Short mmCIF file of C-alpha atoms and ligand atoms in Angstrom, two decimals:
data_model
loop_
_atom_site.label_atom_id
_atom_site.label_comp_id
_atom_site.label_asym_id
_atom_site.label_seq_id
_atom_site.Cartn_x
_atom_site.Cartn_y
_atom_site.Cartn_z
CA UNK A 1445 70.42 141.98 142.07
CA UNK A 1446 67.41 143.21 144.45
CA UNK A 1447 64.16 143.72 142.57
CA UNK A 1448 61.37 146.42 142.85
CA UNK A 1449 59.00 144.61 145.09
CA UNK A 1450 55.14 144.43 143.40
CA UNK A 1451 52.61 146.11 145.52
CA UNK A 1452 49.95 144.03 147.03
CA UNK A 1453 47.44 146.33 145.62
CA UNK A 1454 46.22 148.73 142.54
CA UNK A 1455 48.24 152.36 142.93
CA UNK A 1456 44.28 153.66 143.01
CA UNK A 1457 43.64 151.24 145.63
CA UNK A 1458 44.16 153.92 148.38
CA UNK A 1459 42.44 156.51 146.86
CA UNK A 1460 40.91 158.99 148.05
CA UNK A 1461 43.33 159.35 150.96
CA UNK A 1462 46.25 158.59 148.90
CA UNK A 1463 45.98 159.17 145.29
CA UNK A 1464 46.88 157.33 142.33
CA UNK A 1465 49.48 159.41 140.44
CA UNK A 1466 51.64 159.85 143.84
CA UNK A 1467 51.26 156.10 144.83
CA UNK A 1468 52.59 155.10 140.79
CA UNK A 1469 55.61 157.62 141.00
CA UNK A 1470 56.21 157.13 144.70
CA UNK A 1471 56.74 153.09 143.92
CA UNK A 1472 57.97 153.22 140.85
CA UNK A 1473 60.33 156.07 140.50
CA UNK A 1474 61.31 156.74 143.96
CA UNK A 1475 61.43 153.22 145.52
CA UNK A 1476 62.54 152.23 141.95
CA UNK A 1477 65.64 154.49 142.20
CA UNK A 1478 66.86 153.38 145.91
CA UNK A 1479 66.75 149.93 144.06
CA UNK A 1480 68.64 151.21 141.15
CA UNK A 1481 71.22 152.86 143.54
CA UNK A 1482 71.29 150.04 146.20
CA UNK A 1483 72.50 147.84 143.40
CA UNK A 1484 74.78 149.77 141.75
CA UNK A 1485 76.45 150.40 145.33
CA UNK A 1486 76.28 146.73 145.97
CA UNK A 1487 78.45 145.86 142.45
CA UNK A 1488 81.10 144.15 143.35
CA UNK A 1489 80.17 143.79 146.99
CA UNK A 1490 77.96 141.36 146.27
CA UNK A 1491 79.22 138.90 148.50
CA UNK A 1492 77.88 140.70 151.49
CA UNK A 1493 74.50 139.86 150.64
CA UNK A 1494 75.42 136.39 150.57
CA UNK A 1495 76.15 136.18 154.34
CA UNK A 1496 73.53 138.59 156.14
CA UNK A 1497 70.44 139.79 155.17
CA UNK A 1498 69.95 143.62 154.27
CA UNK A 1499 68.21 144.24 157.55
CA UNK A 1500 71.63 142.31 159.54
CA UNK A 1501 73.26 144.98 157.51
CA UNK A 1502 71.49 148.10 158.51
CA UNK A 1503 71.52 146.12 162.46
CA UNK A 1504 75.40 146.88 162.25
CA UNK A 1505 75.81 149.06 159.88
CA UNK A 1506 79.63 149.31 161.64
CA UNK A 1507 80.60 146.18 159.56
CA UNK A 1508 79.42 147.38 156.39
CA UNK A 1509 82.55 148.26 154.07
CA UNK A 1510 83.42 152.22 154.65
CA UNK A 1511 83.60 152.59 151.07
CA UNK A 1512 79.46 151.64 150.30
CA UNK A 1513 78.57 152.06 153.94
CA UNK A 1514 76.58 155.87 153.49
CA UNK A 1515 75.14 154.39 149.84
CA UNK A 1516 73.53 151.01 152.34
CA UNK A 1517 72.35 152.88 154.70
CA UNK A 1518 70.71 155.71 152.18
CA UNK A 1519 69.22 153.60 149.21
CA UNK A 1520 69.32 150.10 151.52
CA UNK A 1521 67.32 152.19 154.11
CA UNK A 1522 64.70 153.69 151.45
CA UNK A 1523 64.20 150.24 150.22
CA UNK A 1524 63.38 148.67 153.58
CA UNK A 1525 61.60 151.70 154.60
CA UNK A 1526 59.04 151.35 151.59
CA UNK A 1527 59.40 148.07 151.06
CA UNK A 1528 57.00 147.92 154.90
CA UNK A 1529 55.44 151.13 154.26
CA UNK A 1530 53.52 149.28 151.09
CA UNK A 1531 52.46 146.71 153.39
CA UNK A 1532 51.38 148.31 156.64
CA UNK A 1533 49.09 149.95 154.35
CA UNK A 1534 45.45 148.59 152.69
CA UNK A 1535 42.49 149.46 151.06
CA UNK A 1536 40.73 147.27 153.71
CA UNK A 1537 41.92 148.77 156.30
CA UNK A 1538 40.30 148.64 160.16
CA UNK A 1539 40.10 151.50 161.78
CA UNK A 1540 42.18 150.69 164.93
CA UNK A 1541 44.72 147.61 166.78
CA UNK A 1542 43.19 144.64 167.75
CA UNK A 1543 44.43 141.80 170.77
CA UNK A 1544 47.81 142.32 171.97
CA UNK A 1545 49.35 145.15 169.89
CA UNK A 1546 45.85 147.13 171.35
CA UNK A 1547 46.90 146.08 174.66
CA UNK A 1548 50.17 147.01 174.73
CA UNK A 1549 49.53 150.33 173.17
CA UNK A 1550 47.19 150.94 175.88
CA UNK A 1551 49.50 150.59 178.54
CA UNK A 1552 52.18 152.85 176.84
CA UNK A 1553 49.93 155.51 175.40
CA UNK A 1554 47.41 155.35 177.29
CA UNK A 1555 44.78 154.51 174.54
CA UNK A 1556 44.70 154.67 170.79
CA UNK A 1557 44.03 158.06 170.66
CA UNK A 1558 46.93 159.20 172.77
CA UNK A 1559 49.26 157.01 170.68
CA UNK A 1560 47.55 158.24 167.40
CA UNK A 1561 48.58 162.10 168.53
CA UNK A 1562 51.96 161.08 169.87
CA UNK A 1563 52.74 159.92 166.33
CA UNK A 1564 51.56 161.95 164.46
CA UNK A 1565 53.41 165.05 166.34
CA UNK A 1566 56.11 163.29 165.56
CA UNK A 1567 55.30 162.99 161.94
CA UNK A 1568 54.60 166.77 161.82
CA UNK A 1569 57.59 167.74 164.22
CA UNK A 1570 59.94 165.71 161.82
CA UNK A 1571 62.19 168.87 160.04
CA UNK A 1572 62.47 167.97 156.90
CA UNK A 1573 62.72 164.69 154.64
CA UNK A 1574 61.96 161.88 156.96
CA UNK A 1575 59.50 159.18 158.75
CA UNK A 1576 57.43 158.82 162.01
CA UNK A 1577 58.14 155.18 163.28
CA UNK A 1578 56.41 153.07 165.66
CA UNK A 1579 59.20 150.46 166.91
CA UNK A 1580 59.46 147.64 169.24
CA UNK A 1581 62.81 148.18 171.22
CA UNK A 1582 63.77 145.61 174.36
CA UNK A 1583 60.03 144.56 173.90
CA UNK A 1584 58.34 148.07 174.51
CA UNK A 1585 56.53 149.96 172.25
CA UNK A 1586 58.22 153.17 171.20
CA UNK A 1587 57.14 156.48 168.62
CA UNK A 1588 60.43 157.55 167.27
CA UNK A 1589 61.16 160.19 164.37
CA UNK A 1590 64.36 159.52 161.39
CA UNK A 1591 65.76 161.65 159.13
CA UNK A 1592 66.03 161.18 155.56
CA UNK A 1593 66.27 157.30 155.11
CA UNK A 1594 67.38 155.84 158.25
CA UNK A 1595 66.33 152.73 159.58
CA UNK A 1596 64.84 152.19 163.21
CA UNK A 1597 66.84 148.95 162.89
CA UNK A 1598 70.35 150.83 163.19
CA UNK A 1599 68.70 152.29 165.96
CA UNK A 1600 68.22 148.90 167.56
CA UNK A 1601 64.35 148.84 167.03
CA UNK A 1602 62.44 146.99 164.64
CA UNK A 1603 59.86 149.01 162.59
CA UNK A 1604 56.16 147.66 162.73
CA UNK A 1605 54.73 151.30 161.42
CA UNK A 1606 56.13 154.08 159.26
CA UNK A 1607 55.12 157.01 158.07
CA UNK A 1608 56.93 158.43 155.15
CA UNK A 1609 57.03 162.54 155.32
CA UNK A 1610 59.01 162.94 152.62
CA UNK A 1611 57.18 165.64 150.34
CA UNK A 1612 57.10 162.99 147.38
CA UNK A 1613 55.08 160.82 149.92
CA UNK A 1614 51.91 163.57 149.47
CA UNK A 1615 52.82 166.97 147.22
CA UNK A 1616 50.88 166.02 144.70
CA UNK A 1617 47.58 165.85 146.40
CA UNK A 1618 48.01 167.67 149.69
CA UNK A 1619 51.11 170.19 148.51
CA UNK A 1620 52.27 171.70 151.99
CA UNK A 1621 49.27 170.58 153.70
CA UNK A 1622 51.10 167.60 155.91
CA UNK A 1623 48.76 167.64 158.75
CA UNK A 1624 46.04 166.98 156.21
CA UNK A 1625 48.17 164.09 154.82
CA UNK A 1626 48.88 162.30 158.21
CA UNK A 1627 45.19 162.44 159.09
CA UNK A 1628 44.14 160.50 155.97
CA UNK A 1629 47.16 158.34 156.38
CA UNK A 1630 45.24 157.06 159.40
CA UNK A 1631 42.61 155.61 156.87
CA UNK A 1632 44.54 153.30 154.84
CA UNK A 1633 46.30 151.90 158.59
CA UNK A 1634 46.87 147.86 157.95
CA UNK A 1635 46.14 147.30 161.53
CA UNK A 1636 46.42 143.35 160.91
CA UNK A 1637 49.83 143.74 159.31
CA UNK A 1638 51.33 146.24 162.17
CA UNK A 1639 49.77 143.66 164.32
CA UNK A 1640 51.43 140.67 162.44
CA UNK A 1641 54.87 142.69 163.33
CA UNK A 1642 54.15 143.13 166.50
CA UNK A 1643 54.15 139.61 167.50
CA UNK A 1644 57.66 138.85 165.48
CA UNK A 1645 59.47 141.56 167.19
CA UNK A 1646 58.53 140.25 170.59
CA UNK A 1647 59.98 137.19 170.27
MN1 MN3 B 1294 59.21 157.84 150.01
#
């Protein structure tokens, strides 16, 4: 049985860029319900969890059983998804990259204010339910945009930022205002974490 993970912070702690209410019912409710549904899918499966790791799982998401494959991906691929989006998040947040991650976002971008745009056309572009990913793939740094709850890793990448634009990520406080979202998203950026990331995916 998977577990709700705890936040590493109070729901207020984001505040006022992200507020309170959303942050409680976003973790508990909606994360709380792809945990729910991820286990139910997983009963009498369980053995698959014994071998590989949900993230192997979503890597080859071919192997998966056909009958629970959709429900993995769906409520395996919220869980993932938030389960990082909680942590590349912080109420001590710096403002930008530091050391090697700033480097090599440089290089790609072009600075962190070219990769700060790229991203977050691609969180306003995204149609619909869905997140704005920053992903390591073959060792480069890439901006990519998912629908609904799919996971950069059945892409082949591996997430080191993610931006949820679901509308239960910011209704509450911003309503249809998503541009206004994503620019005090940028706030509450755990630089150190993305950084921390970084460094595992390039090995
Ligand atoms: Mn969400």
């Amino acid at each position: 049985m998977l577990e709700l993970p705890k936040l590493p912070y109070d729901y207020a702690a984001l505040e006022p860029y992200i507020d309170a209410k959303t942050m409680q019912i976003h973790h508990s409710k909606h994360h709380g319900a792809y945990i729910q549904n991820l286990n139910d899918a997983l009963k009498g499966h369980e053995e698959i969890l014994n071998k590989k790791t949900l993230e192997q799982l979503l890597e080859d998401i071919g192997k998966i059983p056909e009958e629970i494959r959709t429900k993995i991906q769906n409520h395996g691929g919220g869980h993932l998804n938030h389960t990082l989006f909680w942590q590349i998040m912080s109420p001590k947040a710096k403002k930008e990259p530091t050391g090697n991650l700033a480097q090599q976002i440089k290089k790609v971008f072009g600075g962190f204010t070219q990769f700060k745009e790229r991203f977050s056309l691609a969180a306003m572009s995204r149609f619909g339910s869905g997140w704005a990913w920053l992903v390591v793939k073959k060792g480069k740094l890439e901006v990519l945009d998912l629908p609904n709850q799919e996971s950069p890793l059945t892409q082949g990448s591996a997430p080191i930022l993610g931006l949820d634009v679901w509308e239960h990520a910011y209704y509450l406080k911003y309503q249809n205002r998503r541009a206004e979202y994503i620019e005090a998203w940028w706030n509450v950026v755990n630089w150190e974490e993305v950084g921390r990331r970084f460094g595992l995916a390039k090995k």
